[in-house]
XYZ file of C-alpha atoms in Angstrom:
503
model
C 158.955 -139.466 -226.245
C 156.019 -137.815 -228.063
C 156.498 -137.982 -231.785
C 153.028 -137.504 -233.016
C 150.853 -134.195 -233.165
C 148.694 -134.110 -230.257
C 145.577 -131.425 -229.250
C 146.995 -130.051 -226.122
C 149.508 -127.107 -225.739
C 153.061 -127.815 -225.014
C 153.622 -124.592 -222.931
C 151.675 -124.582 -219.355
C 147.990 -123.423 -219.844
C 146.512 -120.500 -217.791
C 142.775 -121.568 -218.843
C 141.805 -124.747 -217.326
C 138.638 -124.404 -219.400
C 140.295 -124.653 -222.711
C 142.519 -127.241 -221.395
C 139.522 -129.342 -220.439
C 137.996 -129.279 -223.822
C 141.169 -129.905 -225.582
C 141.847 -133.217 -223.288
C 138.228 -134.442 -224.142
C 137.487 -137.871 -225.649
C 141.283 -139.341 -225.119
C 142.866 -141.985 -223.676
C 146.631 -142.021 -223.621
C 148.150 -145.067 -225.039
C 151.349 -145.920 -226.652
C 152.790 -142.442 -226.464
C 149.799 -140.651 -228.053
C 146.252 -139.789 -227.561
C 143.508 -142.161 -228.988
C 139.775 -142.155 -228.487
C 137.844 -144.909 -226.990
C 137.568 -147.789 -229.595
C 133.725 -147.571 -229.373
C 133.793 -143.770 -229.831
C 131.559 -143.224 -226.538
C 132.265 -140.491 -224.142
C 130.830 -139.413 -220.710
C 130.570 -136.005 -219.240
C 132.863 -134.290 -216.950
C 131.202 -131.944 -214.613
C 132.619 -128.934 -212.679
C 130.819 -129.562 -209.531
C 131.008 -125.628 -208.506
C 128.652 -124.848 -211.245
C 127.021 -128.001 -212.390
C 128.184 -127.086 -215.891
C 129.530 -129.938 -218.359
C 133.629 -128.883 -218.752
C 134.782 -131.916 -221.028
C 133.810 -135.297 -222.129
C 136.183 -138.392 -221.075
C 136.722 -141.153 -223.197
C 134.589 -144.030 -222.217
C 136.771 -146.873 -222.291
C 135.974 -150.657 -222.241
C 137.561 -154.054 -222.261
C 138.683 -153.569 -226.111
C 140.577 -150.311 -224.971
C 141.987 -152.176 -221.692
C 143.404 -155.067 -224.175
C 144.883 -152.252 -226.526
C 146.750 -150.504 -223.456
C 147.819 -153.406 -221.689
C 149.421 -155.211 -224.753
C 150.786 -151.916 -225.568
C 152.386 -151.862 -222.252
C 153.454 -155.458 -222.160
C 155.433 -154.830 -225.286
C 157.165 -151.609 -224.168
C 158.114 -153.179 -220.761
C 160.414 -155.262 -222.399
C 162.738 -152.681 -223.412
C 162.352 -150.548 -220.197
C 163.178 -153.197 -218.139
C 166.501 -153.816 -219.712
C 167.556 -150.172 -219.205
C 169.737 -149.681 -216.161
C 167.800 -148.752 -213.077
C 169.521 -145.517 -212.262
C 168.655 -144.698 -215.930
C 164.909 -145.179 -215.552
C 165.301 -143.268 -212.247
C 166.875 -140.467 -214.304
C 164.190 -140.163 -216.780
C 161.385 -140.095 -214.235
C 163.477 -137.477 -212.303
C 163.568 -135.342 -215.626
C 159.736 -136.094 -216.231
C 159.451 -134.700 -212.886
C 160.716 -131.525 -213.724
C 158.378 -131.024 -216.697
C 155.569 -131.615 -214.155
C 156.963 -129.027 -211.860
C 156.812 -126.056 -214.683
C 153.263 -127.169 -215.243
C 152.265 -127.087 -211.270
C 149.882 -123.987 -211.644
C 148.300 -125.513 -214.895
C 147.640 -128.662 -213.039
C 146.420 -127.111 -209.868
C 143.839 -125.239 -211.872
C 142.755 -128.052 -213.928
C 142.272 -130.433 -210.815
C 140.191 -127.536 -209.129
C 138.218 -127.118 -212.232
C 137.099 -131.111 -212.242
C 137.023 -131.917 -208.486
C 135.971 -128.610 -206.836
C 138.984 -128.525 -204.570
C 140.016 -125.030 -203.543
C 142.988 -123.835 -205.643
C 144.815 -122.212 -202.689
C 144.373 -124.711 -199.921
C 144.135 -128.027 -201.812
C 144.841 -128.424 -205.583
C 148.139 -126.179 -205.493
C 149.453 -128.341 -202.640
C 148.641 -131.537 -204.664
C 150.264 -130.526 -207.600
C 153.405 -129.868 -205.808
C 153.432 -133.031 -203.908
C 153.219 -134.858 -207.317
C 156.558 -133.186 -208.478
C 157.953 -134.153 -205.050
C 156.947 -138.011 -205.315
C 158.213 -138.233 -208.878
C 161.579 -136.671 -207.988
C 161.735 -138.905 -204.910
C 161.312 -142.080 -206.462
C 163.496 -141.017 -209.400
C 166.329 -140.848 -207.024
C 165.989 -144.364 -206.019
C 166.966 -146.207 -209.206
C 170.206 -147.108 -207.365
C 168.321 -149.071 -204.426
C 167.138 -151.679 -206.465
C 169.891 -154.062 -205.430
C 169.977 -157.708 -204.010
C 172.175 -159.278 -201.513
C 174.852 -161.918 -201.183
C 173.973 -164.705 -199.179
C 176.115 -166.909 -197.364
C 175.732 -170.633 -198.287
C 179.108 -172.479 -198.990
C 182.595 -171.924 -200.089
C 182.090 -173.327 -203.386
C 178.682 -171.564 -204.209
C 178.074 -168.074 -205.045
C 174.526 -167.205 -203.949
C 172.933 -163.817 -204.847
C 169.599 -162.292 -205.122
C 168.349 -159.780 -207.434
C 165.043 -157.636 -207.914
C 163.264 -157.845 -211.176
C 160.264 -156.067 -212.337
C 156.949 -157.654 -212.324
C 155.684 -156.730 -215.671
C 152.334 -154.498 -216.532
C 151.058 -152.877 -213.447
C 147.177 -151.935 -213.598
C 146.666 -148.948 -211.192
C 143.039 -147.855 -210.188
C 142.605 -144.557 -208.768
C 140.112 -142.381 -206.764
C 138.856 -139.066 -207.300
C 139.706 -137.099 -204.158
C 143.441 -136.645 -204.524
C 143.791 -138.159 -207.990
C 147.247 -136.699 -209.214
C 148.878 -137.460 -206.026
C 147.571 -141.070 -205.701
C 148.502 -141.891 -209.297
C 151.947 -140.491 -208.796
C 152.371 -142.794 -205.512
C 151.658 -145.900 -207.711
C 153.104 -144.985 -210.899
C 156.393 -143.645 -209.705
C 157.791 -146.559 -207.928
C 156.294 -148.892 -210.470
C 158.133 -147.116 -213.242
C 161.531 -146.769 -211.550
C 161.196 -150.649 -210.812
C 161.218 -151.441 -214.243
C 157.435 -151.860 -214.741
C 154.985 -150.568 -217.371
C 151.897 -149.365 -216.010
C 148.349 -148.722 -217.305
C 146.205 -146.230 -215.049
C 142.266 -146.294 -214.862
C 141.492 -142.800 -213.736
C 138.231 -142.005 -211.489
C 135.097 -141.220 -213.529
C 134.814 -137.869 -211.885
C 138.348 -136.540 -212.170
C 139.953 -137.814 -215.455
C 141.511 -134.725 -216.827
C 144.755 -133.732 -214.607
C 146.004 -137.212 -214.506
C 145.711 -137.386 -218.178
C 147.519 -134.304 -218.953
C 150.375 -135.728 -216.379
C 150.803 -138.856 -218.292
C 151.122 -136.803 -221.438
C 153.711 -134.590 -219.733
C 155.771 -137.691 -218.876
C 155.490 -139.218 -222.129
C 157.653 -136.166 -223.622
C 160.370 -137.900 -221.680
C 159.764 -141.628 -221.294
C 159.288 -144.203 -224.001
C 156.149 -144.604 -225.642
C 154.117 -147.186 -224.174
C 155.666 -147.402 -220.558
C 152.828 -144.974 -218.947
C 149.221 -145.316 -220.180
C 145.982 -144.055 -218.854
C 142.454 -144.859 -219.732
C 139.109 -143.443 -218.740
C 135.917 -145.175 -218.050
C 133.443 -146.989 -215.745
C 134.296 -149.222 -213.054
C 132.596 -152.373 -214.308
C 133.449 -151.810 -217.768
C 136.972 -150.558 -217.434
C 138.315 -151.081 -214.294
C 137.439 -154.898 -213.831
C 138.693 -155.705 -217.168
C 141.882 -154.259 -216.287
C 142.318 -156.203 -213.079
C 141.257 -159.368 -214.996
C 143.705 -158.863 -218.094
C 146.129 -162.001 -218.142
C 149.017 -159.816 -218.626
C 148.413 -157.485 -215.737
C 150.673 -158.767 -213.065
C 150.155 -156.347 -210.255
C 147.213 -154.353 -209.333
C 147.240 -151.396 -206.981
C 144.024 -149.539 -205.870
C 142.854 -146.868 -203.952
C 139.022 -146.731 -203.070
C 136.133 -148.281 -201.193
C 136.212 -151.464 -198.847
C 133.714 -153.212 -201.113
C 135.581 -152.720 -204.708
C 138.722 -153.531 -202.955
C 137.540 -156.887 -201.760
C 136.477 -157.766 -205.268
C 139.588 -156.533 -206.688
C 141.461 -158.794 -204.043
C 139.207 -161.921 -205.061
C 140.065 -161.274 -208.656
C 144.086 -160.930 -207.905
C 143.754 -164.129 -206.075
C 142.335 -166.093 -208.821
C 145.019 -164.919 -210.923
C 147.866 -165.312 -208.243
C 148.859 -161.700 -208.562
C 150.003 -159.277 -205.725
C 147.645 -156.264 -205.056
C 148.139 -153.115 -202.813
C 144.995 -151.918 -201.459
C 144.386 -148.836 -199.629
C 140.463 -148.761 -198.680
C 139.896 -145.738 -196.287
C 139.750 -144.770 -192.594
C 137.640 -143.554 -189.676
C 140.660 -142.068 -188.244
C 140.639 -141.014 -184.549
C 142.204 -137.749 -183.004
C 143.015 -137.994 -179.157
C 143.341 -134.753 -177.503
C 144.565 -134.566 -173.928
C 144.231 -131.583 -171.574
C 147.756 -130.804 -171.164
C 148.220 -130.190 -175.367
C 149.153 -126.909 -176.583
C 145.650 -125.815 -177.073
C 146.122 -123.371 -180.034
C 148.388 -125.665 -182.146
C 145.860 -128.679 -181.519
C 142.605 -126.608 -182.553
C 144.392 -125.471 -185.752
C 145.516 -129.263 -185.990
C 142.012 -130.386 -185.915
C 141.119 -128.238 -188.720
C 144.002 -129.762 -190.885
C 143.170 -133.378 -189.450
C 139.583 -133.208 -190.593
C 140.646 -131.749 -194.021
C 137.651 -129.364 -193.957
C 139.403 -127.445 -196.673
C 138.909 -130.785 -198.898
C 135.518 -130.947 -197.641
C 136.647 -133.711 -195.593
C 137.081 -135.947 -198.594
C 140.165 -137.639 -197.383
C 140.940 -141.126 -196.239
C 142.678 -139.867 -193.133
C 140.182 -137.139 -192.025
C 139.833 -137.202 -188.303
C 136.232 -137.963 -188.192
C 136.071 -138.992 -184.768
C 137.659 -136.613 -182.329
C 138.062 -137.408 -178.726
C 138.734 -134.510 -176.200
C 139.669 -134.813 -172.547
C 136.627 -133.426 -170.498
C 138.334 -130.276 -168.698
C 138.837 -128.831 -172.022
C 135.971 -130.345 -174.116
C 133.452 -127.380 -174.475
C 136.216 -124.887 -174.999
C 137.758 -126.885 -177.646
C 134.417 -127.679 -179.392
C 133.320 -123.829 -179.431
C 137.098 -122.655 -180.717
C 137.095 -125.278 -183.496
C 133.691 -124.154 -184.664
C 134.858 -120.578 -184.567
C 137.625 -121.173 -186.552
C 135.765 -123.131 -189.311
C 133.287 -120.401 -189.403
C 135.925 -117.850 -190.663
C 136.739 -120.242 -193.555
C 135.519 -119.013 -196.828
C 133.393 -121.372 -199.076
C 133.248 -120.303 -202.744
C 134.523 -120.831 -206.130
C 137.469 -123.347 -206.194
C 139.459 -121.243 -208.709
C 139.142 -118.111 -206.496
C 142.491 -117.320 -204.304
C 140.324 -116.326 -201.533
C 138.265 -119.720 -201.039
C 139.458 -122.032 -198.456
C 136.693 -124.554 -199.047
C 135.403 -125.823 -202.156
C 132.858 -128.305 -203.327
C 131.797 -132.137 -202.612
C 132.948 -134.155 -205.888
C 129.437 -135.187 -207.399
C 125.905 -135.335 -206.851
C 125.939 -138.966 -205.652
C 128.414 -138.088 -202.885
C 126.500 -134.885 -202.054
C 123.374 -136.854 -201.312
C 125.082 -139.214 -199.495
C 126.715 -136.592 -197.171
C 123.745 -134.772 -196.859
C 121.731 -137.872 -195.686
C 124.563 -138.534 -192.862
C 124.105 -134.958 -191.738
C 120.231 -135.144 -191.628
C 120.545 -138.345 -189.680
C 122.917 -136.824 -187.023
C 120.644 -133.881 -186.636
C 117.553 -135.996 -186.046
C 119.274 -138.024 -183.473
C 117.875 -137.285 -179.966
C 120.431 -135.623 -177.685
C 122.775 -135.008 -180.264
C 123.879 -131.312 -181.403
C 125.006 -130.302 -184.935
C 126.769 -127.147 -185.403
C 127.026 -125.998 -189.051
C 130.207 -124.010 -189.908
C 131.274 -121.508 -192.583
C 128.729 -119.866 -194.767
C 127.403 -121.072 -198.124
C 128.501 -118.768 -201.310
C 126.371 -116.058 -202.226
C 127.319 -115.747 -205.913
C 124.550 -116.636 -208.077
C 126.782 -118.492 -210.516
C 127.505 -121.214 -207.703
C 123.939 -121.891 -206.852
C 124.129 -125.102 -208.581
C 127.335 -126.043 -206.721
C 127.649 -128.866 -204.502
C 128.586 -126.886 -201.355
C 128.003 -128.274 -197.908
C 128.371 -126.570 -194.789
C 131.014 -128.318 -192.557
C 129.225 -129.947 -189.629
C 130.697 -130.481 -185.990
C 128.520 -132.927 -183.936
C 128.480 -133.731 -180.237
C 126.100 -135.978 -178.255
C 126.122 -138.857 -180.669
C 126.161 -142.464 -179.317
C 129.063 -144.688 -180.183
C 126.814 -146.692 -182.444
C 125.542 -144.084 -184.489
C 126.414 -144.672 -188.233
C 128.109 -140.960 -188.287
C 130.720 -142.597 -185.685
C 130.923 -146.261 -187.279
C 130.923 -145.383 -191.246
C 133.146 -143.395 -193.474
C 131.329 -140.435 -194.418
C 133.817 -138.947 -196.750
C 132.345 -135.394 -196.191
C 133.115 -132.353 -193.836
C 131.507 -134.099 -190.790
C 133.221 -134.803 -187.779
C 132.034 -136.300 -184.222
C 133.499 -134.954 -181.099
C 133.226 -136.730 -177.942
C 134.604 -135.867 -174.422
C 136.606 -138.840 -172.223
C 137.916 -138.911 -168.799
C 140.031 -142.139 -168.918
C 143.171 -143.032 -171.195
C 142.590 -146.628 -171.228
C 138.852 -146.128 -172.140
C 139.534 -143.621 -175.031
C 142.237 -146.086 -176.554
C 139.606 -148.622 -176.519
C 137.113 -146.403 -178.195
C 139.549 -145.133 -180.692
C 140.457 -148.645 -181.686
C 136.887 -149.756 -182.017
C 136.277 -149.636 -185.388
C 136.850 -151.808 -188.662
C 139.268 -149.364 -190.216
C 142.813 -148.788 -189.161
C 144.572 -146.198 -191.485
C 145.669 -143.279 -189.401
C 145.450 -141.770 -185.823
C 146.608 -138.569 -184.098
C 147.671 -137.966 -180.372
C 147.673 -134.475 -178.795
C 149.726 -134.433 -175.607
C 152.773 -132.917 -174.161
C 153.088 -136.144 -171.860
C 155.753 -138.393 -173.560
C 154.596 -141.576 -171.738
C 151.263 -140.969 -172.766
C 152.286 -140.233 -176.572
C 154.358 -143.463 -176.815
C 152.232 -145.678 -175.241
C 149.167 -144.402 -177.545
C 151.565 -144.709 -180.536
C 152.324 -148.183 -180.174
C 148.856 -149.405 -179.037
C 146.657 -147.520 -181.486
C 145.619 -149.879 -184.321
C 146.623 -147.938 -187.234
C 149.202 -147.792 -190.046
C 150.128 -144.279 -189.434
C 149.972 -142.546 -185.854
C 151.274 -139.241 -185.562
C 151.817 -137.255 -182.448
C 151.142 -133.492 -182.242
C 150.835 -133.046 -186.078
C 148.967 -134.381 -188.869
C 150.719 -134.191 -192.114
C 149.349 -135.496 -195.489
C 150.895 -138.471 -197.126
C 154.854 -137.543 -197.591
C 157.200 -139.420 -199.747
C 159.790 -141.415 -197.911
C 157.321 -142.313 -195.079
C 155.577 -145.655 -195.289
C 151.900 -145.241 -195.686
C 149.181 -147.803 -195.567
C 146.742 -149.300 -193.041
C 145.430 -152.335 -191.044
C 142.268 -154.059 -190.688
C 139.621 -152.782 -193.471
C 141.875 -149.952 -194.236
C 144.042 -152.154 -196.866
C 146.902 -154.289 -197.576
C 150.543 -153.033 -198.456
C 152.343 -149.957 -198.214
C 153.004 -146.902 -200.325
C 155.041 -143.738 -200.541
C 158.411 -145.366 -199.569
C 161.513 -147.072 -200.824
C 160.002 -150.238 -199.240
C 156.712 -149.971 -201.198
C 158.980 -149.697 -204.444
C 160.894 -152.944 -203.512
C 158.416 -154.889 -201.797
C 155.325 -154.267 -204.050
C 156.679 -153.436 -207.373
C 159.601 -156.082 -207.898
C 160.291 -159.781 -207.184
C 163.345 -161.240 -205.552
C 164.873 -163.726 -207.507
C 167.722 -166.047 -206.018
C 170.729 -166.995 -208.280
C 173.125 -169.861 -207.229
C 176.359 -170.555 -208.959
C 178.087 -173.771 -208.280
C 181.865 -172.956 -208.770
C 183.439 -176.185 -207.623
């Protein structure tokens, strides 16, 4: 528990700007806020205005070494606690997070540009749910009795791995941190998180809140750049497990490093998720589902975004027109305004990348791009990273917009006639994270659910990641699962066999 003065308020804050300043320049190691050993910081910018709202501590290998060694020492006592006691403490910390949901919602909206009402508040509540869920699973860390012989007692037990290194992205930073930290902690590991450069604040506050309940050193967080802070974390000799969400290229580098150390790695590396719409679907429900599936309220910055939509030809034109009409009705504006449906892109680099994809699609012969919604008129937002959502039709299957993950508010819609051909097209991608099918034909639904190459297939819905539902992809979408009891047991413990000869 926290036993030293700290710069942030104990009670939930209603002012994200003041809280961002209070969090500036700090890691959280060993139960307390500490600056980077080098004293360096880097700016945290509000993407809705372009203004700097904080300065994050710029960690390097020395900070990583301090955090990991602290975590390794704390893990010894943490692992000795009964698993149900660990779970109870995590559950208690979740209650504290729930008290701070509104504060965390506003803070993450400020730093990421995600709309408060449609995105950030949902994420903050999900974080509390995740820690509550895993907090209740301590009693499930158990082994087996294995028959061997009448004079030999043969059992298995589950033991923690040690220090877990977690590297998280910026799109849903709080939730993805929770999906890694909650099972790791309940399983008896300590953890060092490396936050995303663009979104270090809300996750830092969560670690502080949880340290009011957890023993110091069990849950630590650093901020910094990938090469200077993330890489040393993966490479550190005391880190016995790595869990990462991010790009395929970085994931492959992490996998190689983990392989050299012979340690396990869980990798969630993105997607190019298909949505398949049959003419017999519930039309109104499906159009609404398309908006949710594309995560337009998050500016399409989602690994599971339905960026390839296949619609059976009899309803194709009607579907595209209705989808565009509904996106047009969404309000783009200040992420902290309750009226806002759609916020901003996260960073100038991502903004330019998405704009380049849109320009390429618009310049393609035979393609039509529909720009939806309206840019905000508030002069205070003129430097904000706002992009109108785009719905493209008429692109070829080999277009970059169809093949590559854009991570922006851009989807491509195709007509189809034949079920077999659309199934082949849906699977024609290097990714395999998620897919959705919309039909009232149970036979078609089950066939596609089994034959789509994806780790998560949903029929007539597209929920975000939920605790207790196994989540993870195939192909270039990654390795391993998250969000479930399975993920805690298989990815954050190892199984030990114990044999006792009683003859």
